[in-house]
PDB file of C-alpha atoms in Angstrom:
ATOM      1  CA  UNK U   1     113.867  -7.290  38.472  1.00 53.00           C
ATOM      2  CA  UNK U   2     114.195  -4.047  37.101  1.00 60.00           C
ATOM      3  CA  UNK U   3     115.362  -4.964  33.762  1.00 72.00           C
ATOM      4  CA  UNK U   4     111.983  -7.191  33.256  1.00 73.00           C
ATOM      5  CA  UNK U   5     110.147  -3.888  34.209  1.00 75.00           C
ATOM      6  CA  UNK U   6     112.182  -1.638  31.851  1.00 76.00           C
ATOM      7  CA  UNK U   7     111.367  -4.114  29.120  1.00 77.00           C
ATOM      8  CA  UNK U   8     107.395  -4.047  29.749  1.00 78.00           C
ATOM      9  CA  UNK U   9     107.396  -0.074  30.013  1.00 79.00           C
ATOM     10  CA  UNK U  10     109.001   0.160  26.484  1.00 80.00           C
ATOM     11  CA  UNK U  11     106.921  -2.248  25.053  1.00 82.00           C
ATOM     12  CA  UNK U  12     104.237  -0.627  26.041  1.00 83.00           C
ATOM     13  CA  UNK U  13     105.290   2.635  25.148  1.00 81.00           C
ATOM     14  CA  UNK U  14     105.518   1.067  21.627  1.00 84.00           C
ATOM     15  CA  UNK U  15     102.020  -0.042  21.908  1.00 84.00           C
ATOM     16  CA  UNK U  16     100.993   3.412  22.729  1.00 82.00           C
ATOM     17  CA  UNK U  17     102.929   5.134  19.962  1.00 82.00           C
ATOM     18  CA  UNK U  18     101.885   2.264  17.388  1.00 81.00           C
ATOM     19  CA  UNK U  19      97.896   3.349  18.656  1.00 81.00           C
ATOM     20  CA  UNK U  20      98.549   7.070  17.976  1.00 77.00           C
ATOM     21  CA  UNK U  21      99.855   6.143  14.684  1.00 74.00           C
ATOM     22  CA  UNK U  22      96.680   3.942  13.524  1.00 73.00           C
ATOM     23  CA  UNK U  23      94.836   7.483  14.586  1.00 73.00           C
ATOM     24  CA  UNK U  24      96.608   9.509  13.087  1.00 71.00           C
ATOM     25  CA  UNK U  25      96.161   7.301   9.855  1.00 69.00           C
ATOM     26  CA  UNK U  26      92.635   6.610  10.226  1.00 69.00           C
ATOM     27  CA  UNK U  27      91.935  10.490  10.000  1.00 59.00           C
ATOM     28  CA  UNK U  28      89.774  12.273   7.800  1.00 51.00           C
ATOM     29  CA  UNK U  29      86.868  14.814   8.999  1.00 45.00           C
ATOM     30  CA  UNK U  30      84.119  13.829   9.361  1.00 49.00           C
ATOM     31  CA  UNK U  31      80.768  16.225   7.312  1.00 49.00           C
ATOM     32  CA  UNK U  32      78.512  17.973  10.286  1.00 58.00           C
ATOM     33  CA  UNK U  33      75.466  16.832   9.879  1.00 57.00           C
ATOM     34  CA  UNK U  34      72.130  18.957   9.568  1.00 52.00           C
ATOM     35  CA  UNK U  35      69.936  19.614  12.756  1.00 48.00           C
ATOM     36  CA  UNK U  36      66.633  20.202  12.197  1.00 57.00           C
ATOM     37  CA  UNK U  37      65.819  20.436  16.538  1.00 68.00           C
ATOM     38  CA  UNK U  38      68.086  21.756  19.178  1.00 70.00           C
ATOM     39  CA  UNK U  39      67.016  20.420  22.511  1.00 79.00           C
ATOM     40  CA  UNK U  40      68.161  22.035  25.572  1.00 83.00           C
ATOM     41  CA  UNK U  41      71.457  19.666  26.116  1.00 81.00           C
ATOM     42  CA  UNK U  42      72.182  20.492  22.873  1.00 83.00           C
ATOM     43  CA  UNK U  43      72.279  24.300  23.151  1.00 84.00           C
ATOM     44  CA  UNK U  44      73.719  24.142  26.576  1.00 85.00           C
ATOM     45  CA  UNK U  45      76.845  22.507  25.317  1.00 85.00           C
ATOM     46  CA  UNK U  46      76.721  24.787  21.842  1.00 86.00           C
ATOM     47  CA  UNK U  47      76.643  27.691  25.042  1.00 88.00           C
ATOM     48  CA  UNK U  48      79.527  26.102  27.067  1.00 85.00           C
ATOM     49  CA  UNK U  49      81.604  25.621  24.057  1.00 85.00           C
ATOM     50  CA  UNK U  50      81.391  29.290  22.918  1.00 86.00           C
ATOM     51  CA  UNK U  51      82.690  29.879  26.719  1.00 84.00           C
ATOM     52  CA  UNK U  52      85.491  27.717  26.465  1.00 82.00           C
ATOM     53  CA  UNK U  53      86.670  28.975  23.340  1.00 84.00           C
ATOM     54  CA  UNK U  54      86.797  32.174  24.372  1.00 84.00           C
ATOM     55  CA  UNK U  55      90.663  32.968  25.520  1.00 82.00           C
ATOM     56  CA  UNK U  56      90.117  35.485  28.335  1.00 84.00           C
ATOM     57  CA  UNK U  57      88.434  32.077  30.230  1.00 83.00           C
ATOM     58  CA  UNK U  58      91.394  30.257  29.463  1.00 81.00           C
ATOM     59  CA  UNK U  59      93.584  33.752  30.148  1.00 84.00           C
ATOM     60  CA  UNK U  60      91.640  33.931  33.830  1.00 86.00           C
ATOM     61  CA  UNK U  61      91.899  30.381  34.597  1.00 85.00           C
ATOM     62  CA  UNK U  62      95.743  30.214  33.917  1.00 85.00           C
ATOM     63  CA  UNK U  63      95.855  32.918  36.815  1.00 87.00           C
ATOM     64  CA  UNK U  64      93.943  31.806  38.923  1.00 89.00           C
ATOM     65  CA  UNK U  65      95.699  28.016  38.727  1.00 86.00           C
ATOM     66  CA  UNK U  66      99.084  29.490  39.080  1.00 86.00           C
ATOM     67  CA  UNK U  67      98.393  31.904  41.878  1.00 88.00           C
ATOM     68  CA  UNK U  68      96.302  28.872  43.322  1.00 85.00           C
ATOM     69  CA  UNK U  69      99.568  26.651  43.219  1.00 85.00           C
ATOM     70  CA  UNK U  70     102.041  29.312  44.223  1.00 85.00           C
ATOM     71  CA  UNK U  71     100.223  29.827  47.379  1.00 84.00           C
ATOM     72  CA  UNK U  72      99.577  25.952  48.182  1.00 81.00           C
ATOM     73  CA  UNK U  73     103.508  26.296  47.504  1.00 81.00           C
ATOM     74  CA  UNK U  74     104.567  28.903  50.067  1.00 82.00           C
ATOM     75  CA  UNK U  75     101.755  27.801  52.875  1.00 79.00           C
ATOM     76  CA  UNK U  76     103.913  24.035  52.711  1.00 78.00           C
ATOM     77  CA  UNK U  77     107.572  25.196  52.596  1.00 78.00           C
ATOM     78  CA  UNK U  78     107.103  28.541  54.707  1.00 74.00           C
ATOM     79  CA  UNK U  79     107.358  29.172  58.276  1.00 74.00           C
ATOM     80  CA  UNK U  80     103.736  30.312  59.068  1.00 71.00           C
ATOM     81  CA  UNK U  81     102.454  28.898  62.551  1.00 72.00           C
ATOM     82  CA  UNK U  82      99.019  28.391  61.371  1.00 67.00           C
ATOM     83  CA  UNK U  83     100.030  25.434  58.979  1.00 65.00           C
ATOM     84  CA  UNK U  84     102.721  23.863  60.893  1.00 69.00           C
ATOM     85  CA  UNK U  85     101.233  20.416  61.375  1.00 68.00           C
ATOM     86  CA  UNK U  86     100.083  20.215  57.768  1.00 72.00           C
ATOM     87  CA  UNK U  87     102.897  21.387  55.442  1.00 70.00           C
ATOM     88  CA  UNK U  88     103.930  18.098  55.138  1.00 72.00           C
ATOM     89  CA  UNK U  89     100.595  16.881  53.734  1.00 76.00           C
ATOM     90  CA  UNK U  90      99.953  20.071  51.773  1.00 78.00           C
ATOM     91  CA  UNK U  91     102.879  19.696  49.946  1.00 78.00           C
ATOM     92  CA  UNK U  92     101.686  16.105  49.048  1.00 78.00           C
ATOM     93  CA  UNK U  93      98.670  17.502  47.946  1.00 80.00           C
ATOM     94  CA  UNK U  94     100.278  19.788  45.931  1.00 83.00           C
ATOM     95  CA  UNK U  95     102.218  16.795  44.127  1.00 82.00           C
ATOM     96  CA  UNK U  96      98.989  15.473  43.428  1.00 82.00           C
ATOM     97  CA  UNK U  97      96.746  18.244  42.242  1.00 83.00           C
ATOM     98  CA  UNK U  98     100.267  19.071  39.756  1.00 84.00           C
ATOM     99  CA  UNK U  99     100.047  15.394  38.962  1.00 84.00           C
ATOM    100  CA  UNK U 100      96.058  15.745  38.064  1.00 86.00           C
ATOM    101  CA  UNK U 101      96.861  18.567  36.016  1.00 87.00           C
ATOM    102  CA  UNK U 102      99.341  17.386  33.813  1.00 88.00           C
ATOM    103  CA  UNK U 103      97.482  14.231  33.418  1.00 89.00           C
ATOM    104  CA  UNK U 104      94.441  15.789  32.708  1.00 88.00           C
ATOM    105  CA  UNK U 105      96.212  18.108  30.166  1.00 89.00           C
ATOM    106  CA  UNK U 106      97.532  14.481  28.370  1.00 92.00           C
ATOM    107  CA  UNK U 107      94.234  13.190  28.462  1.00 92.00           C
ATOM    108  CA  UNK U 108      92.836  16.867  26.809  1.00 90.00           C
ATOM    109  CA  UNK U 109      95.488  16.554  24.298  1.00 91.00           C
ATOM    110  CA  UNK U 110      94.896  13.179  22.890  1.00 92.00           C
ATOM    111  CA  UNK U 111      91.655  13.205  23.097  1.00 92.00           C
ATOM    112  CA  UNK U 112      91.325  16.407  21.266  1.00 91.00           C
ATOM    113  CA  UNK U 113      94.039  15.162  18.918  1.00 92.00           C
ATOM    114  CA  UNK U 114      91.830  12.185  18.020  1.00 92.00           C
ATOM    115  CA  UNK U 115      88.870  14.408  17.847  1.00 90.00           C
ATOM    116  CA  UNK U 116      89.875  16.415  15.279  1.00 90.00           C
ATOM    117  CA  UNK U 117      90.953  13.905  12.891  1.00 91.00           C
ATOM    118  CA  UNK U 118      87.353  13.054  12.804  1.00 89.00           C
ATOM    119  CA  UNK U 119      86.590  10.194  15.037  1.00 89.00           C
ATOM    120  CA  UNK U 120      84.144   9.615  17.836  1.00 89.00           C
ATOM    121  CA  UNK U 121      84.259  10.282  21.132  1.00 89.00           C
ATOM    122  CA  UNK U 122      84.744   6.803  22.410  1.00 91.00           C
ATOM    123  CA  UNK U 123      87.636   6.901  20.136  1.00 93.00           C
ATOM    124  CA  UNK U 124      88.965  10.174  21.695  1.00 91.00           C
ATOM    125  CA  UNK U 125      88.283   8.875  25.134  1.00 92.00           C
ATOM    126  CA  UNK U 126      89.993   5.601  24.513  1.00 94.00           C
ATOM    127  CA  UNK U 127      93.323   7.739  23.155  1.00 93.00           C
ATOM    128  CA  UNK U 128      93.279  10.060  25.971  1.00 93.00           C
ATOM    129  CA  UNK U 129      92.796   7.278  28.626  1.00 93.00           C
ATOM    130  CA  UNK U 130      95.792   5.142  26.993  1.00 94.00           C
ATOM    131  CA  UNK U 131      97.836   8.718  27.436  1.00 93.00           C
ATOM    132  CA  UNK U 132      97.039   8.911  31.213  1.00 92.00           C
ATOM    133  CA  UNK U 133      97.909   5.482  31.343  1.00 92.00           C
ATOM    134  CA  UNK U 134     101.130   5.898  29.709  1.00 91.00           C
ATOM    135  CA  UNK U 135     101.678   8.807  32.266  1.00 88.00           C
ATOM    136  CA  UNK U 136     101.142   6.446  34.828  1.00 88.00           C
ATOM    137  CA  UNK U 137     103.722   3.993  33.552  1.00 90.00           C
ATOM    138  CA  UNK U 138     106.223   6.924  33.132  1.00 87.00           C
ATOM    139  CA  UNK U 139     105.811   7.585  36.778  1.00 85.00           C
ATOM    140  CA  UNK U 140     106.091   3.761  37.965  1.00 86.00           C
ATOM    141  CA  UNK U 141     109.505   3.340  36.081  1.00 88.00           C
ATOM    142  CA  UNK U 142     110.634   6.611  37.527  1.00 84.00           C
ATOM    143  CA  UNK U 143     109.924   5.310  40.728  1.00 84.00           C
ATOM    144  CA  UNK U 144     111.420   2.025  40.528  1.00 88.00           C
ATOM    145  CA  UNK U 145     114.512   3.287  39.201  1.00 88.00           C
ATOM    146  CA  UNK U 146     114.920   6.299  41.268  1.00 86.00           C
ATOM    147  CA  UNK U 147     112.327   6.045  43.982  1.00 76.00           C
ATOM    148  CA  UNK U 148     110.585   9.679  43.845  1.00 69.00           C
ATOM    149  CA  UNK U 149     107.334   8.878  45.658  1.00 66.00           C
ATOM    150  CA  UNK U 150     107.413   7.940  49.012  1.00 58.00           C
TER     151      UNK U 150
END
């Protein structure tokens, strides 16, 4: 049973690799189109894009996330009276948050990698979803081999 699961996981991994190779070969940068008018949506996305591309925003977000995860770890494993009953569920929530952060990183890395090669949003979402699915496949394979969850 485990060998069939590993074979299935290996085949899905090869399929993911083939998808990324195909996306990399399609490549080619698109020429930016000329916008005559700028509506509210375009102006808002342009302004938010400028904010997101600021290194200070990324630095502050990293510090906030790091301090938040560190505080949750200390609260979940520490001997504090007010979280005594919640320590197990708090640790599970922490695992879920870290897992979502890693999966989000993988999704966005694949998305922006495909978008950087000139493909559209749909291609980026497809590649990101495929990469996030690969993360879940790896989690399932590890669970079947060593039983890390539950």
